[in-house]
Amino acid sequence: MTRLLIMGPPGSGKGTQASLVAAKFDIPAISTGDIFRANVSEGTPLGVEAHKYMSAGEYVPDSVTNDMVRDRLSQPDAKSGFLLDGYPRTVSQVDFLDKILSEQHASIDRVIELVVDVEEVVSRLLRRAAEEGRPDDTEEVIRHRIELYFEQTEPLTAVYDARDLHVRVDGTGSVEDVAARIAEAIDA
Ligand code: AP5
């Protein structure tokens, strides 16, 4: 049973590494950003609501995000473990996740924080913008997403540090090197 969180600023490689870790442990990688983007593409009411915030680099309100995560974690494939990418992002999301897990008599095993400096993540995301054109990857919105991360989400690492779950991992270098560091951090 493996329940993991991956945190880090936009562009730190959460999604890239989440899929590798998930394959290794045979657990689903659950990205709130990906779920929102799928809903935006399908034009669902959730997508229409989320798009208002995502396009500006703001967080989608907890009232929307929390119920979506509760629903996803109740799916059968998440019963034997999961890797959450991009959730929790606020103190209230931490509390909500605690509540969901306590109802399931479950707990988090490890919280991986990918550490990459700001100019490196900006340049990764501008490169992605040029190659893939993700709508929230304009320089202005990227810098706002990063600011919001350091203001609201990075402080959550202290919460998991106090629970002895948080591990900082250098997110620079090749994807393979970062994956090897994460594997070590999970085993530690
Ligand atoms: P989300 O999709 O989570 O976006 P993000 O946090 O901004 O992260 P990114 O997807 O941009 O980057 P990443 O860290 O996953 O890196 P990646 O592997 O893609 O969220 C989007 C939006 O949804 C939010 O802004 C918010 O509006 C909303 N949202 C989501 N969750 C929410 C929540 N819980 N509450 C409220 N709102 C929420 O890599 C980035 C690039 O770098 C890629 O091109 C990749 O190929 C490249 N790369 C990866 N690793 C390396 C490496 N080692 N070296 C060089 N390049 C690399």
Short mmCIF file of N, CA and C in Angstrom, two decimals, residues 32-112:
data_model
loop_
_atom_site.label_atom_id
_atom_site.label_comp_id
_atom_site.label_asym_id
_atom_site.label_seq_id
_atom_site.Cartn_x
_atom_site.Cartn_y
_atom_site.Cartn_z
N THR A 32 -4.60 16.85 -10.13
CA THR A 32 -5.79 17.71 -10.16
C THR A 32 -5.75 18.61 -11.39
N GLY A 33 -4.54 19.06 -11.77
CA GLY A 33 -4.42 19.89 -12.98
C GLY A 33 -4.91 19.13 -14.21
N ASP A 34 -4.51 17.85 -14.33
CA ASP A 34 -4.94 17.05 -15.49
C ASP A 34 -6.46 16.83 -15.48
N ILE A 35 -7.02 16.60 -14.29
CA ILE A 35 -8.48 16.39 -14.23
C ILE A 35 -9.21 17.67 -14.65
N PHE A 36 -8.69 18.81 -14.15
CA PHE A 36 -9.32 20.08 -14.58
C PHE A 36 -9.19 20.27 -16.09
N ARG A 37 -7.97 20.01 -16.61
CA ARG A 37 -7.78 20.23 -18.07
C ARG A 37 -8.69 19.33 -18.89
N ALA A 38 -8.89 18.08 -18.45
CA ALA A 38 -9.78 17.16 -19.18
C ALA A 38 -11.20 17.73 -19.17
N ASN A 39 -11.62 18.27 -18.04
CA ASN A 39 -12.97 18.85 -17.95
C ASN A 39 -13.10 20.11 -18.81
N VAL A 40 -12.01 20.91 -18.86
CA VAL A 40 -12.04 22.11 -19.71
C VAL A 40 -12.21 21.67 -21.16
N SER A 41 -11.42 20.65 -21.58
CA SER A 41 -11.52 20.20 -22.99
C SER A 41 -12.91 19.67 -23.31
N GLU A 42 -13.51 18.98 -22.34
CA GLU A 42 -14.85 18.41 -22.60
C GLU A 42 -15.96 19.44 -22.41
N GLY A 43 -15.61 20.62 -21.90
CA GLY A 43 -16.62 21.67 -21.71
C GLY A 43 -17.64 21.33 -20.64
N THR A 44 -17.27 20.53 -19.65
CA THR A 44 -18.21 20.21 -18.57
C THR A 44 -18.41 21.45 -17.68
N PRO A 45 -19.46 21.48 -16.85
CA PRO A 45 -19.64 22.62 -15.94
C PRO A 45 -18.42 22.81 -15.03
N LEU A 46 -17.83 21.70 -14.57
CA LEU A 46 -16.63 21.81 -13.74
C LEU A 46 -15.50 22.48 -14.53
N GLY A 47 -15.36 22.08 -15.79
CA GLY A 47 -14.32 22.66 -16.65
C GLY A 47 -14.54 24.14 -16.90
N VAL A 48 -15.79 24.52 -17.11
CA VAL A 48 -16.10 25.93 -17.36
C VAL A 48 -15.72 26.75 -16.13
N GLU A 49 -16.05 26.22 -14.95
CA GLU A 49 -15.74 26.92 -13.69
C GLU A 49 -14.20 26.98 -13.49
N ALA A 50 -13.54 25.83 -13.68
CA ALA A 50 -12.09 25.77 -13.44
C ALA A 50 -11.33 26.68 -14.38
N HIS A 51 -11.77 26.74 -15.62
CA HIS A 51 -11.05 27.53 -16.62
C HIS A 51 -10.90 28.99 -16.22
N LYS A 52 -11.92 29.53 -15.54
CA LYS A 52 -11.88 30.94 -15.13
C LYS A 52 -10.63 31.20 -14.29
N TYR A 53 -10.30 30.25 -13.44
CA TYR A 53 -9.17 30.42 -12.51
C TYR A 53 -7.85 30.01 -13.16
N MET A 54 -7.86 28.87 -13.87
CA MET A 54 -6.62 28.33 -14.44
C MET A 54 -5.99 29.29 -15.44
N SER A 55 -6.83 29.93 -16.25
CA SER A 55 -6.27 30.80 -17.30
C SER A 55 -5.54 31.99 -16.68
N ALA A 56 -5.92 32.36 -15.45
CA ALA A 56 -5.26 33.48 -14.77
C ALA A 56 -4.16 32.99 -13.82
N GLY A 57 -3.98 31.67 -13.74
CA GLY A 57 -2.96 31.14 -12.83
C GLY A 57 -3.39 31.16 -11.38
N GLU A 58 -4.70 31.30 -11.14
CA GLU A 58 -5.23 31.29 -9.75
C GLU A 58 -5.61 29.87 -9.38
N TYR A 59 -5.70 29.60 -8.08
CA TYR A 59 -6.18 28.29 -7.65
C TYR A 59 -7.70 28.20 -7.83
N VAL A 60 -8.14 27.04 -8.29
CA VAL A 60 -9.57 26.78 -8.35
C VAL A 60 -10.05 26.69 -6.90
N PRO A 61 -11.23 27.24 -6.56
CA PRO A 61 -11.64 27.25 -5.15
C PRO A 61 -11.68 25.85 -4.53
N ASP A 62 -11.32 25.81 -3.26
CA ASP A 62 -11.31 24.53 -2.53
C ASP A 62 -12.68 23.85 -2.59
N SER A 63 -13.73 24.65 -2.61
CA SER A 63 -15.08 24.06 -2.61
C SER A 63 -15.29 23.19 -3.85
N VAL A 64 -14.63 23.53 -4.94
CA VAL A 64 -14.74 22.73 -6.18
C VAL A 64 -13.73 21.59 -6.13
N THR A 65 -12.49 21.94 -5.78
CA THR A 65 -11.38 20.99 -5.88
C THR A 65 -11.53 19.83 -4.88
N ASN A 66 -11.92 20.14 -3.66
CA ASN A 66 -11.97 19.09 -2.63
C ASN A 66 -12.96 17.98 -2.99
N ASP A 67 -14.15 18.37 -3.45
CA ASP A 67 -15.14 17.33 -3.78
C ASP A 67 -14.67 16.47 -4.94
N MET A 68 -13.97 17.11 -5.87
CA MET A 68 -13.45 16.37 -7.03
C MET A 68 -12.42 15.33 -6.57
N VAL A 69 -11.58 15.72 -5.62
CA VAL A 69 -10.55 14.79 -5.14
C VAL A 69 -11.19 13.67 -4.32
N ARG A 70 -12.18 14.02 -3.50
CA ARG A 70 -12.86 12.98 -2.72
C ARG A 70 -13.44 11.92 -3.66
N ASP A 71 -14.07 12.42 -4.73
CA ASP A 71 -14.68 11.52 -5.69
C ASP A 71 -13.61 10.63 -6.36
N ARG A 72 -12.48 11.25 -6.74
CA ARG A 72 -11.44 10.46 -7.44
C ARG A 72 -10.81 9.42 -6.50
N LEU A 73 -10.61 9.82 -5.24
CA LEU A 73 -9.98 8.87 -4.30
C LEU A 73 -10.92 7.74 -3.89
N SER A 74 -12.21 7.91 -4.18
CA SER A 74 -13.13 6.83 -3.83
C SER A 74 -13.22 5.79 -4.95
N GLN A 75 -12.56 6.04 -6.08
CA GLN A 75 -12.59 5.06 -7.19
C GLN A 75 -11.79 3.82 -6.79
N PRO A 76 -12.19 2.65 -7.31
CA PRO A 76 -11.56 1.40 -6.89
C PRO A 76 -10.04 1.38 -7.10
N ASP A 77 -9.54 2.00 -8.18
CA ASP A 77 -8.09 1.90 -8.45
C ASP A 77 -7.26 2.66 -7.42
N ALA A 78 -7.89 3.56 -6.65
CA ALA A 78 -7.12 4.34 -5.67
C ALA A 78 -7.12 3.68 -4.29
N LYS A 79 -7.85 2.57 -4.18
CA LYS A 79 -7.98 1.92 -2.86
C LYS A 79 -6.65 1.33 -2.41
N SER A 80 -5.86 0.86 -3.39
CA SER A 80 -4.62 0.21 -2.98
C SER A 80 -3.43 1.16 -3.02
N GLY A 81 -3.70 2.43 -3.12
CA GLY A 81 -2.62 3.42 -3.10
C GLY A 81 -2.79 4.42 -4.22
N PHE A 82 -2.02 5.52 -4.13
CA PHE A 82 -2.10 6.56 -5.17
C PHE A 82 -0.93 7.51 -5.00
N LEU A 83 -0.70 8.26 -6.07
CA LEU A 83 0.24 9.37 -5.99
C LEU A 83 -0.54 10.62 -6.37
N LEU A 84 -0.67 11.54 -5.44
CA LEU A 84 -1.39 12.78 -5.72
C LEU A 84 -0.40 13.84 -6.18
N ASP A 85 -0.66 14.40 -7.36
CA ASP A 85 0.21 15.42 -7.96
C ASP A 85 -0.56 16.73 -8.02
N GLY A 86 -0.11 17.70 -7.22
CA GLY A 86 -0.75 19.02 -7.27
C GLY A 86 -1.88 19.19 -6.28
N TYR A 87 -2.00 18.29 -5.36
CA TYR A 87 -3.00 18.37 -4.29
C TYR A 87 -2.39 17.67 -3.07
N PRO A 88 -2.46 18.25 -1.89
CA PRO A 88 -3.10 19.51 -1.54
C PRO A 88 -2.22 20.72 -1.86
N ARG A 89 -2.87 21.86 -2.06
CA ARG A 89 -2.17 23.10 -2.37
C ARG A 89 -2.46 24.18 -1.35
N THR A 90 -3.41 23.96 -0.46
CA THR A 90 -3.76 24.97 0.55
C THR A 90 -3.94 24.25 1.89
N VAL A 91 -3.91 25.06 2.97
CA VAL A 91 -4.09 24.48 4.30
C VAL A 91 -5.44 23.76 4.37
N SER A 92 -6.45 24.36 3.77
CA SER A 92 -7.76 23.71 3.88
C SER A 92 -7.79 22.40 3.09
N GLN A 93 -7.02 22.31 2.01
CA GLN A 93 -6.94 21.03 1.28
C GLN A 93 -6.20 19.97 2.10
N VAL A 94 -5.20 20.39 2.87
CA VAL A 94 -4.52 19.43 3.76
C VAL A 94 -5.54 18.87 4.75
N ASP A 95 -6.32 19.75 5.35
CA ASP A 95 -7.31 19.31 6.34
C ASP A 95 -8.32 18.37 5.69
N PHE A 96 -8.73 18.72 4.48
CA PHE A 96 -9.73 17.90 3.80
C PHE A 96 -9.16 16.52 3.47
N LEU A 97 -7.92 16.49 3.00
CA LEU A 97 -7.29 15.19 2.68
C LEU A 97 -7.15 14.35 3.95
N ASP A 98 -6.77 15.00 5.04
CA ASP A 98 -6.69 14.27 6.32
C ASP A 98 -8.02 13.61 6.65
N LYS A 99 -9.09 14.37 6.40
CA LYS A 99 -10.43 13.86 6.72
C LYS A 99 -10.78 12.65 5.83
N ILE A 100 -10.52 12.79 4.54
CA ILE A 100 -10.83 11.67 3.63
C ILE A 100 -10.05 10.43 4.06
N LEU A 101 -8.75 10.63 4.34
CA LEU A 101 -7.91 9.46 4.67
C LEU A 101 -8.33 8.86 6.00
N SER A 102 -8.69 9.71 6.95
CA SER A 102 -9.07 9.13 8.24
C SER A 102 -10.37 8.33 8.11
N GLU A 103 -11.26 8.77 7.22
CA GLU A 103 -12.48 7.98 6.98
C GLU A 103 -12.14 6.62 6.38
N GLN A 104 -11.03 6.60 5.62
CA GLN A 104 -10.62 5.31 4.98
C GLN A 104 -9.63 4.54 5.86
N HIS A 105 -9.38 5.05 7.07
CA HIS A 105 -8.38 4.46 7.97
C HIS A 105 -7.04 4.33 7.26
N ALA A 106 -6.67 5.38 6.54
CA ALA A 106 -5.44 5.35 5.74
C ALA A 106 -4.59 6.57 6.07
N SER A 107 -3.34 6.55 5.61
CA SER A 107 -2.48 7.72 5.85
C SER A 107 -1.44 7.82 4.74
N ILE A 108 -0.85 9.00 4.65
CA ILE A 108 0.19 9.27 3.64
C ILE A 108 1.50 8.63 4.10
N ASP A 109 2.23 8.06 3.14
CA ASP A 109 3.51 7.42 3.48
C ASP A 109 4.70 8.36 3.27
N ARG A 110 4.63 9.21 2.24
CA ARG A 110 5.76 10.09 1.96
C ARG A 110 5.30 11.29 1.14
N VAL A 111 5.92 12.45 1.41
CA VAL A 111 5.62 13.66 0.64
C VAL A 111 6.94 14.11 -0.01
N ILE A 112 6.96 14.02 -1.33
CA ILE A 112 8.16 14.40 -2.08
C ILE A 112 8.03 15.85 -2.52
#
